[in-house]
Tab-separated table of C-alpha atoms in Angstrom:
chain	number	residue	atom	x	y	z
A	16	LYS	CA	-0.048	0.077	-0.137
A	17	CYS	CA	1.239	3.643	-0.515
A	18	LEU	CA	2.062	5.501	2.404
A	19	THR	CA	-0.776	8.104	2.028
A	20	THR	CA	-3.255	5.538	1.651
A	21	MET	CA	-2.111	3.924	5.030
A	22	LEU	CA	-2.047	7.272	7.027
A	23	THR	CA	-5.649	8.058	6.869
A	24	ALA	CA	-6.963	10.201	9.969
A	25	GLU	CA	-8.816	7.140	11.222
A	26	TYR	CA	-5.574	5.098	11.186
A	27	SER	CA	-3.562	7.788	12.781
A	28	ALA	CA	-6.327	8.167	15.644
A	29	ASN	CA	-6.034	4.474	16.360
A	30	LEU	CA	-2.329	4.289	16.198
A	31	TYR	CA	-1.998	6.960	18.761
A	32	ASP	CA	-4.959	5.803	20.980
A	33	GLY	CA	-3.000	2.671	21.296
A	34	TRP	CA	0.112	4.822	22.247
A	35	ALA	CA	-1.536	7.028	24.656
A	36	SER	CA	-0.737	5.658	27.999
A	37	LYS	CA	2.873	5.230	26.994
A	38	TYR	CA	3.503	8.264	25.132
A	39	ASP	CA	4.761	10.864	27.633
A	40	GLU	CA	7.670	8.168	28.273
A	41	LEU	CA	8.778	8.697	24.754
A	42	ASP	CA	8.028	12.346	23.949
A	43	GLY	CA	8.276	13.621	27.410
A	44	GLY	CA	10.993	11.350	28.762
A	45	VAL	CA	14.889	11.122	28.827
A	46	ALA	CA	15.076	11.110	25.297
A	47	ALA	CA	13.111	14.478	25.162
A	48	LYS	CA	15.257	16.080	27.715
A	49	VAL	CA	18.797	14.478	25.803
A	50	LEU	CA	17.269	16.081	22.402
A	51	GLY	CA	16.411	19.379	24.202
A	52	ILE	CA	12.646	19.000	23.402
A	53	GLU	CA	11.722	19.996	26.908
A	54	ASP	CA	13.829	23.047	27.007
A	55	MET	CA	12.083	24.071	23.720
A	56	ARG	CA	8.827	23.758	25.313
A	57	LYS	CA	9.646	25.943	28.054
A	58	ARG	CA	11.120	28.426	25.754
A	59	TYR	CA	8.587	28.680	23.155
A	60	VAL	CA	5.387	27.720	25.117
A	61	GLY	CA	6.419	28.913	28.383
A	62	GLU	CA	7.610	32.179	27.711
A	63	ASN	CA	4.683	32.871	25.257
A	64	ALA	CA	1.347	31.246	26.496
A	65	ARG	CA	-0.990	34.001	27.424
A	66	GLY	CA	-4.633	34.920	27.305
A	67	ALA	CA	-7.017	32.260	25.447
A	68	VAL	CA	-4.995	29.478	24.239
A	69	LEU	CA	-5.985	27.008	21.429
A	70	GLU	CA	-3.420	24.043	21.149
A	71	VAL	CA	-4.053	21.844	18.031
A	72	GLY	CA	-2.524	18.361	18.088
A	73	ALA	CA	-2.303	18.724	21.786
A	74	GLY	CA	-1.683	14.969	22.329
A	75	THR	CA	-1.351	13.844	26.057
A	76	GLY	CA	-0.754	17.602	27.226
A	77	LEU	CA	2.924	17.519	27.442
A	78	ASN	CA	2.913	21.550	27.353
A	79	ALA	CA	0.677	21.562	30.719
A	80	PRO	CA	3.370	22.862	33.126
A	81	TRP	CA	3.399	26.147	30.803
A	82	LEU	CA	-0.247	26.201	30.272
A	83	ARG	CA	-1.614	26.499	33.629
A	84	MET	CA	-1.660	30.324	34.045
A	85	VAL	CA	-3.699	30.979	30.626
A	86	SER	CA	-7.238	32.543	30.643
A	87	SER	CA	-8.767	29.803	28.956
A	88	LEU	CA	-7.211	26.543	27.282
A	89	THR	CA	-8.865	24.573	24.269
A	90	LEU	CA	-6.957	21.335	23.478
A	91	VAL	CA	-7.672	19.720	20.206
A	92	ASP	CA	-6.239	16.293	18.897
A	93	LEU	CA	-7.051	13.653	16.370
A	94	SER	CA	-6.802	10.944	19.025
A	95	GLU	CA	-9.531	10.339	21.970
A	96	GLY	CA	-6.819	8.475	23.842
A	97	MET	CA	-4.359	11.160	23.700
A	98	LEU	CA	-6.622	13.662	24.964
A	99	ALA	CA	-7.775	11.329	27.688
A	100	GLN	CA	-4.156	11.737	28.929
A	101	ALA	CA	-4.338	15.551	28.773
A	102	LYS	CA	-7.434	15.729	30.767
A	103	ILE	CA	-5.539	14.336	33.778
A	104	LYS	CA	-3.047	17.092	33.363
A	105	LEU	CA	-5.472	19.736	32.669
A	106	PRO	CA	-9.007	18.851	33.823
A	107	ASP	CA	-10.240	22.386	33.520
A	108	ALA	CA	-9.554	22.648	29.616
A	109	LYS	CA	-11.894	22.389	26.866
A	110	TYR	CA	-11.525	19.182	24.692
A	111	TYR	CA	-12.294	18.380	21.222
A	112	VAL	CA	-11.527	15.271	19.211
A	113	ALA	CA	-11.022	16.424	15.681
A	114	ASP	CA	-9.042	16.295	12.521
A	115	ALA	CA	-7.302	19.690	12.026
A	116	ALA	CA	-6.833	18.942	8.515
A	117	ASN	CA	-10.765	19.211	8.106
């Protein structure tokens, strides 16, 4: 199969739903620290997040430490499983399961 045929929104959502409970270990764990991803989150999100924030592709809410002080927060992701993890970190946010491409 062609890669673009395989990577449908439904396929991607199912894939991320399966990874959701362990995703933070990959994207927020030791590798992220070594690669400087955590520092980039702090620099670009932490120093700039103000007022009403819409985060598209929010995933598991790894930006949560820098989003707690905004006036309102809306998180959008294709994966319901990823947003379920984000809800643990940011219970007061609004959540929408949606495909940002549509």
